[in-house]
Amino acid sequence: MLKRVYVWEFPVRLTHWINVLSIASLSITGYYIGNPFIHAVSTDQYIMGWMRFIHFVAAYLFAVSFLIRIYWSLAGNKYASWRVFNPFSAGKFKGLIEITKFYLFLKKEPPKAVGHTACATYMYLGLFILFIAEILTGFALYSQSHVGFFWKLMGGWMLSLFSAQTLRLYHHLVMWLIIAFSIAHVYMGWLLDRAERSGVMSSIFSGYKTVEEE
């Protein structure tokens, strides 16, 4: 017997898509800022200015989205809870091995999971660390032109530990790691959807997955 389960609540879906749009915007504009690939042909054009503006707006959206997701890990349902991302919870490592066998085509069927798989637990935990690093290094670089306690708190303190160029390098490297995760994320979601037939891919739009009733 199959049943529909409301897995991903609206705040989870909202922050997911804000992250998608923000990361795409930040990656394109960030790459341009570091390596301009469109050149102005007249003094009326403001290409770099617009790229920086879009980058900063997307950065604010991304940071706010991340904070909302942290809050919802405390206020949301069991599928959104911070407990899901505990890598030391019972059976988590065993589940990681089983789902990894599936992704490596060593096993035909994935282990049953209504919410996040064990693999997703470890990957998202690593992704959250990358998000924090990207936000801190980004605001650290931004604080060079913004003085005040708030900007110091948001990341400006990192300039006392690293040079601006080093932070810029880390900021750039983390961008590529997040892009690599995004590609793997889409591939694994699609593969899992094909195997489970539970609506993994569509669930991030509707919030619902179809699972076997226990």
PDB file of C-alpha atoms in Angstrom:
ATOM      1  CA  MET A   1       0.000   0.000   0.000  1.00  0.00           C
ATOM      2  CA  LEU A   2       1.382   3.378  -1.024  1.00  0.00           C
ATOM      3  CA  LYS A   3       0.799   6.632   0.818  1.00  0.00           C
ATOM      4  CA  ARG A   4       1.762  10.264   0.309  1.00  0.00           C
ATOM      5  CA  VAL A   5       3.938  11.748   3.038  1.00  0.00           C
ATOM      6  CA  TYR A   6       4.490  15.464   3.527  1.00  0.00           C
ATOM      7  CA  VAL A   7       8.260  15.469   3.911  1.00  0.00           C
ATOM      8  CA  TRP A   8       9.643  18.872   2.888  1.00  0.00           C
ATOM      9  CA  GLU A   9       7.803  21.749   4.524  1.00  0.00           C
ATOM     10  CA  PHE A  10       7.508  25.110   2.788  1.00  0.00           C
ATOM     11  CA  PRO A  11      10.485  26.786   4.558  1.00  0.00           C
ATOM     12  CA  VAL A  12      12.719  23.873   3.517  1.00  0.00           C
ATOM     13  CA  ARG A  13      11.610  24.132  -0.105  1.00  0.00           C
ATOM     14  CA  LEU A  14      11.828  27.932  -0.057  1.00  0.00           C
ATOM     15  CA  THR A  15      15.389  28.003   1.285  1.00  0.00           C
ATOM     16  CA  HIS A  16      16.379  25.259  -1.162  1.00  0.00           C
ATOM     17  CA  TRP A  17      15.314  27.308  -4.180  1.00  0.00           C
ATOM     18  CA  ILE A  18      16.700  30.562  -2.778  1.00  0.00           C
ATOM     19  CA  ASN A  19      19.999  28.713  -2.402  1.00  0.00           C
ATOM     20  CA  VAL A  20      19.813  27.432  -5.983  1.00  0.00           C
ATOM     21  CA  LEU A  21      19.227  30.911  -7.405  1.00  0.00           C
ATOM     22  CA  SER A  22      21.709  32.554  -5.052  1.00  0.00           C
ATOM     23  CA  ILE A  23      24.490  30.062  -5.729  1.00  0.00           C
ATOM     24  CA  ALA A  24      23.975  30.352  -9.496  1.00  0.00           C
ATOM     25  CA  SER A  25      24.038  34.166  -9.307  1.00  0.00           C
ATOM     26  CA  LEU A  26      26.982  34.250  -6.911  1.00  0.00           C
ATOM     27  CA  SER A  27      29.009  31.788  -8.991  1.00  0.00           C
ATOM     28  CA  ILE A  28      28.525  33.655 -12.273  1.00  0.00           C
ATOM     29  CA  THR A  29      29.073  37.133 -10.846  1.00  0.00           C
ATOM     30  CA  GLY A  30      31.870  35.962  -8.535  1.00  0.00           C
ATOM     31  CA  TYR A  31      33.730  34.361 -11.413  1.00  0.00           C
ATOM     32  CA  TYR A  32      33.295  37.553 -13.416  1.00  0.00           C
ATOM     33  CA  ILE A  33      34.573  39.744 -10.572  1.00  0.00           C
ATOM     34  CA  GLY A  34      37.706  37.604 -10.323  1.00  0.00           C
ATOM     35  CA  ASN A  35      38.140  37.170 -14.079  1.00  0.00           C
ATOM     36  CA  PRO A  36      36.109  39.677 -16.154  1.00  0.00           C
ATOM     37  CA  PHE A  37      34.978  38.012 -19.385  1.00  0.00           C
ATOM     38  CA  ILE A  38      32.757  40.829 -20.709  1.00  0.00           C
ATOM     39  CA  HIS A  39      34.465  44.084 -21.563  1.00  0.00           C
ATOM     40  CA  ALA A  40      32.852  47.500 -21.690  1.00  0.00           C
ATOM     41  CA  VAL A  41      32.984  49.254 -25.057  1.00  0.00           C
ATOM     42  CA  SER A  42      31.868  52.670 -23.793  1.00  0.00           C
ATOM     43  CA  THR A  43      32.088  54.734 -20.617  1.00  0.00           C
ATOM     44  CA  ASP A  44      28.302  54.499 -20.208  1.00  0.00           C
ATOM     45  CA  GLN A  45      28.450  50.795 -19.390  1.00  0.00           C
ATOM     46  CA  TYR A  46      28.614  49.733 -15.762  1.00  0.00           C
ATOM     47  CA  ILE A  47      29.251  46.013 -16.118  1.00  0.00           C
ATOM     48  CA  MET A  48      31.506  45.451 -13.107  1.00  0.00           C
ATOM     49  CA  GLY A  49      29.288  47.670 -10.964  1.00  0.00           C
ATOM     50  CA  TRP A  50      26.190  45.640 -11.848  1.00  0.00           C
ATOM     51  CA  MET A  51      28.014  42.361 -11.323  1.00  0.00           C
ATOM     52  CA  ARG A  52      29.131  43.459  -7.874  1.00  0.00           C
ATOM     53  CA  PHE A  53      25.640  44.727  -7.026  1.00  0.00           C
ATOM     54  CA  ILE A  54      24.014  41.421  -8.049  1.00  0.00           C
ATOM     55  CA  HIS A  55      26.726  39.536  -6.151  1.00  0.00           C
ATOM     56  CA  PHE A  56      26.085  41.489  -2.952  1.00  0.00           C
ATOM     57  CA  VAL A  57      22.280  41.166  -3.161  1.00  0.00           C
ATOM     58  CA  ALA A  58      22.549  37.421  -3.800  1.00  0.00           C
ATOM     59  CA  ALA A  59      25.000  37.145  -0.886  1.00  0.00           C
ATOM     60  CA  TYR A  60      22.500  38.766   1.496  1.00  0.00           C
ATOM     61  CA  LEU A  61      19.720  36.456   0.270  1.00  0.00           C
ATOM     62  CA  PHE A  62      21.981  33.440   0.658  1.00  0.00           C
ATOM     63  CA  ALA A  63      22.981  34.390   4.218  1.00  0.00           C
ATOM     64  CA  VAL A  64      19.359  35.024   5.258  1.00  0.00           C
ATOM     65  CA  SER A  65      18.256  31.743   3.668  1.00  0.00           C
ATOM     66  CA  PHE A  66      20.944  29.891   5.607  1.00  0.00           C
ATOM     67  CA  LEU A  67      19.784  31.462   8.884  1.00  0.00           C
ATOM     68  CA  ILE A  68      16.155  30.543   8.130  1.00  0.00           C
ATOM     69  CA  ARG A  69      17.193  26.939   7.459  1.00  0.00           C
ATOM     70  CA  ILE A  70      19.081  26.805  10.761  1.00  0.00           C
ATOM     71  CA  TYR A  71      15.996  28.112  12.562  1.00  0.00           C
ATOM     72  CA  TRP A  72      13.776  25.590  10.792  1.00  0.00           C
ATOM     73  CA  SER A  73      16.062  22.759  11.906  1.00  0.00           C
ATOM     74  CA  LEU A  74      14.777  23.634  15.390  1.00  0.00           C
ATOM     75  CA  ALA A  75      11.150  24.446  14.525  1.00  0.00           C
ATOM     76  CA  GLY A  76      10.384  22.122  11.598  1.00  0.00           C
ATOM     77  CA  ASN A  77       9.206  18.528  11.329  1.00  0.00           C
ATOM     78  CA  LYS A  78      11.371  15.469  11.936  1.00  0.00           C
ATOM     79  CA  TYR A  79      12.660  15.456   8.346  1.00  0.00           C
ATOM     80  CA  ALA A  80      14.015  19.002   8.722  1.00  0.00           C
ATOM     81  CA  SER A  81      15.313  18.590  12.283  1.00  0.00           C
ATOM     82  CA  TRP A  82      18.981  19.091  13.168  1.00  0.00           C
ATOM     83  CA  ARG A  83      18.895  15.547  14.577  1.00  0.00           C
ATOM     84  CA  VAL A  84      18.788  14.221  11.007  1.00  0.00           C
ATOM     85  CA  PHE A  85      22.264  15.648  10.438  1.00  0.00           C
ATOM     86  CA  ASN A  86      23.832  13.958  13.467  1.00  0.00           C
ATOM     87  CA  PRO A  87      26.540  11.765  11.870  1.00  0.00           C
ATOM     88  CA  PHE A  88      26.882   9.706  15.053  1.00  0.00           C
ATOM     89  CA  SER A  89      23.240   8.653  15.438  1.00  0.00           C
ATOM     90  CA  ALA A  90      22.445   4.933  15.577  1.00  0.00           C
ATOM     91  CA  GLY A  91      22.757   3.105  12.261  1.00  0.00           C
ATOM     92  CA  LYS A  92      23.898   6.196  10.365  1.00  0.00           C
ATOM     93  CA  PHE A  93      27.302   4.852   9.323  1.00  0.00           C
ATOM     94  CA  LYS A  94      25.833   1.490   8.297  1.00  0.00           C
ATOM     95  CA  GLY A  95      23.237   3.335   6.233  1.00  0.00           C
ATOM     96  CA  LEU A  96      26.019   5.344   4.600  1.00  0.00           C
ATOM     97  CA  ILE A  97      27.762   2.163   3.486  1.00  0.00           C
ATOM     98  CA  GLU A  98      24.529   0.710   2.064  1.00  0.00           C
ATOM     99  CA  ILE A  99      23.535   3.819   0.100  1.00  0.00           C
ATOM    100  CA  THR A 100      27.114   4.221  -1.159  1.00  0.00           C
ATOM    101  CA  LYS A 101      26.956   0.678  -2.558  1.00  0.00           C
ATOM    102  CA  PHE A 102      23.813   1.717  -4.430  1.00  0.00           C
ATOM    103  CA  TYR A 103      25.414   4.854  -5.868  1.00  0.00           C
ATOM    104  CA  LEU A 104      28.448   2.792  -6.970  1.00  0.00           C
ATOM    105  CA  PHE A 105      26.118   0.271  -8.685  1.00  0.00           C
ATOM    106  CA  LEU A 106      27.146  -2.488  -6.275  1.00  0.00           C
ATOM    107  CA  LYS A 107      23.563  -2.822  -5.084  1.00  0.00           C
ATOM    108  CA  LYS A 108      20.326  -2.617  -7.081  1.00  0.00           C
ATOM    109  CA  GLU A 109      18.014  -1.223  -4.406  1.00  0.00           C
ATOM    110  CA  PRO A 110      18.755   1.720  -2.098  1.00  0.00           C
ATOM    111  CA  PRO A 111      17.995   1.442   1.641  1.00  0.00           C
ATOM    112  CA  LYS A 112      14.561   2.833   2.481  1.00  0.00           C
ATOM    113  CA  ALA A 113      14.532   6.436   3.682  1.00  0.00           C
ATOM    114  CA  VAL A 114      11.570   8.800   3.670  1.00  0.00           C
ATOM    115  CA  GLY A 115      13.620  11.913   4.376  1.00  0.00           C
ATOM    116  CA  HIS A 116      17.343  12.358   3.910  1.00  0.00           C
ATOM    117  CA  THR A 117      19.467   9.285   3.249  1.00  0.00           C
ATOM    118  CA  ALA A 118      22.538   8.575   5.393  1.00  0.00           C
ATOM    119  CA  CYS A 119      24.708   9.812   2.535  1.00  0.00           C
ATOM    120  CA  ALA A 120      22.776  13.083   2.468  1.00  0.00           C
ATOM    121  CA  THR A 121      23.418  13.481   6.203  1.00  0.00           C
ATOM    122  CA  TYR A 122      27.178  13.554   5.737  1.00  0.00           C
ATOM    123  CA  MET A 123      27.089  15.518   2.491  1.00  0.00           C
ATOM    124  CA  TYR A 124      24.786  18.225   3.871  1.00  0.00           C
ATOM    125  CA  LEU A 125      26.846  18.453   7.033  1.00  0.00           C
ATOM    126  CA  GLY A 126      29.898  19.131   4.880  1.00  0.00           C
ATOM    127  CA  LEU A 127      27.875  21.527   2.716  1.00  0.00           C
ATOM    128  CA  PHE A 128      26.761  23.547   5.749  1.00  0.00           C
ATOM    129  CA  ILE A 129      30.418  23.927   6.749  1.00  0.00           C
ATOM    130  CA  LEU A 130      31.196  25.161   3.223  1.00  0.00           C
ATOM    131  CA  PHE A 131      28.264  27.591   3.438  1.00  0.00           C
ATOM    132  CA  ILE A 132      29.597  29.019   6.699  1.00  0.00           C
ATOM    133  CA  ALA A 133      33.100  29.349   5.227  1.00  0.00           C
ATOM    134  CA  GLU A 134      31.738  31.077   2.117  1.00  0.00           C
ATOM    135  CA  ILE A 135      29.590  33.496   4.106  1.00  0.00           C
ATOM    136  CA  LEU A 136      32.389  34.400   6.546  1.00  0.00           C
ATOM    137  CA  THR A 137      35.057  34.875   3.873  1.00  0.00           C
ATOM    138  CA  GLY A 138      32.625  36.828   1.708  1.00  0.00           C
ATOM    139  CA  PHE A 139      31.653  39.226   4.486  1.00  0.00           C
ATOM    140  CA  ALA A 140      35.297  39.489   5.538  1.00  0.00           C
ATOM    141  CA  LEU A 141      36.155  40.779   2.063  1.00  0.00           C
ATOM    142  CA  TYR A 142      33.059  43.000   2.092  1.00  0.00           C
ATOM    143  CA  SER A 143      34.082  44.497   5.455  1.00  0.00           C
ATOM    144  CA  GLN A 144      37.130  46.101   3.861  1.00  0.00           C
ATOM    145  CA  SER A 145      34.847  48.875   2.604  1.00  0.00           C
ATOM    146  CA  HIS A 146      32.357  48.757   5.509  1.00  0.00           C
ATOM    147  CA  VAL A 147      33.468  49.819   8.969  1.00  0.00           C
ATOM    148  CA  GLY A 148      31.650  48.899  12.165  1.00  0.00           C
ATOM    149  CA  PHE A 149      31.140  46.214  14.799  1.00  0.00           C
ATOM    150  CA  PHE A 150      28.502  44.377  12.733  1.00  0.00           C
ATOM    151  CA  TRP A 151      30.839  43.857   9.775  1.00  0.00           C
ATOM    152  CA  LYS A 152      33.649  42.891  12.130  1.00  0.00           C
ATOM    153  CA  LEU A 153      31.351  40.275  13.664  1.00  0.00           C
ATOM    154  CA  MET A 154      30.094  38.994  10.300  1.00  0.00           C
ATOM    155  CA  GLY A 155      33.588  38.111   9.117  1.00  0.00           C
ATOM    156  CA  GLY A 156      35.845  41.139   9.345  1.00  0.00           C
ATOM    157  CA  TRP A 157      37.721  39.493  12.224  1.00  0.00           C
ATOM    158  CA  MET A 158      39.159  37.018   9.708  1.00  0.00           C
ATOM    159  CA  LEU A 159      41.296  39.778   8.205  1.00  0.00           C
ATOM    160  CA  SER A 160      43.380  39.735  11.373  1.00  0.00           C
ATOM    161  CA  LEU A 161      44.171  36.057  10.717  1.00  0.00           C
ATOM    162  CA  PHE A 162      44.489  35.948   6.930  1.00  0.00           C
ATOM    163  CA  SER A 163      45.394  38.397   4.203  1.00  0.00           C
ATOM    164  CA  ALA A 164      42.609  39.622   1.931  1.00  0.00           C
ATOM    165  CA  GLN A 165      44.152  37.755  -1.002  1.00  0.00           C
ATOM    166  CA  THR A 166      44.226  34.483   0.953  1.00  0.00           C
ATOM    167  CA  LEU A 167      40.568  34.906   1.927  1.00  0.00           C
ATOM    168  CA  ARG A 168      39.732  35.675  -1.697  1.00  0.00           C
ATOM    169  CA  LEU A 169      41.439  32.431  -2.742  1.00  0.00           C
ATOM    170  CA  TYR A 170      39.537  30.388  -0.130  1.00  0.00           C
ATOM    171  CA  HIS A 171      36.288  32.093  -1.139  1.00  0.00           C
ATOM    172  CA  HIS A 172      36.926  31.130  -4.757  1.00  0.00           C
ATOM    173  CA  LEU A 173      37.896  27.523  -3.956  1.00  0.00           C
ATOM    174  CA  VAL A 174      34.797  26.974  -1.821  1.00  0.00           C
ATOM    175  CA  MET A 175      32.671  28.206  -4.737  1.00  0.00           C
ATOM    176  CA  TRP A 176      34.018  25.366  -6.889  1.00  0.00           C
ATOM    177  CA  LEU A 177      33.392  22.821  -4.120  1.00  0.00           C
ATOM    178  CA  ILE A 178      29.772  23.977  -3.842  1.00  0.00           C
ATOM    179  CA  ILE A 179      29.366  23.729  -7.627  1.00  0.00           C
ATOM    180  CA  ALA A 180      30.792  20.183  -7.524  1.00  0.00           C
ATOM    181  CA  PHE A 181      28.322  19.289  -4.757  1.00  0.00           C
ATOM    182  CA  SER A 182      25.430  20.720  -6.791  1.00  0.00           C
ATOM    183  CA  ILE A 183      26.274  18.501  -9.766  1.00  0.00           C
ATOM    184  CA  ALA A 184      26.580  15.406  -7.550  1.00  0.00           C
ATOM    185  CA  HIS A 185      23.363  16.372  -5.732  1.00  0.00           C
ATOM    186  CA  VAL A 186      21.300  16.488  -8.928  1.00  0.00           C
ATOM    187  CA  TYR A 187      22.795  13.225 -10.199  1.00  0.00           C
ATOM    188  CA  MET A 188      22.201  11.320  -6.946  1.00  0.00           C
ATOM    189  CA  GLY A 189      18.690  12.700  -6.587  1.00  0.00           C
ATOM    190  CA  TRP A 190      17.835  11.659 -10.132  1.00  0.00           C
ATOM    191  CA  LEU A 191      19.336   8.171  -9.634  1.00  0.00           C
ATOM    192  CA  LEU A 192      17.465   7.683  -6.358  1.00  0.00           C
ATOM    193  CA  ASP A 193      14.231   8.867  -7.957  1.00  0.00           C
ATOM    194  CA  ARG A 194      14.614   6.323 -10.758  1.00  0.00           C
ATOM    195  CA  ALA A 195      15.154   3.499  -8.267  1.00  0.00           C
ATOM    196  CA  GLU A 196      12.578   4.381  -5.599  1.00  0.00           C
ATOM    197  CA  ARG A 197       9.803   5.811  -7.794  1.00  0.00           C
ATOM    198  CA  SER A 198       8.836   7.884  -4.770  1.00  0.00           C
ATOM    199  CA  GLY A 199       8.929  11.315  -6.367  1.00  0.00           C
ATOM    200  CA  VAL A 200      12.280  12.419  -4.978  1.00  0.00           C
ATOM    201  CA  MET A 201      12.805  15.074  -7.639  1.00  0.00           C
ATOM    202  CA  SER A 202       9.229  16.381  -7.637  1.00  0.00           C
ATOM    203  CA  SER A 203       9.095  16.457  -3.824  1.00  0.00           C
ATOM    204  CA  ILE A 204      11.239  19.585  -3.688  1.00  0.00           C
ATOM    205  CA  PHE A 205       8.396  21.341  -5.541  1.00  0.00           C
ATOM    206  CA  SER A 206       5.373  19.748  -3.849  1.00  0.00           C
ATOM    207  CA  GLY A 207       6.853  18.649  -0.529  1.00  0.00           C
ATOM    208  CA  TYR A 208       5.301  15.174  -0.902  1.00  0.00           C
ATOM    209  CA  LYS A 209       6.888  11.788  -1.487  1.00  0.00           C
ATOM    210  CA  THR A 210       5.090   8.511  -2.173  1.00  0.00           C
ATOM    211  CA  VAL A 211       6.291   5.677   0.051  1.00  0.00           C
ATOM    212  CA  GLU A 212       5.193   2.179   1.008  1.00  0.00           C
ATOM    213  CA  GLU A 213       3.042   2.054   4.098  1.00  0.00           C
ATOM    214  CA  GLU A 214       4.655   0.051   6.910  1.00  0.00           C
TER     215      GLU A 214
END
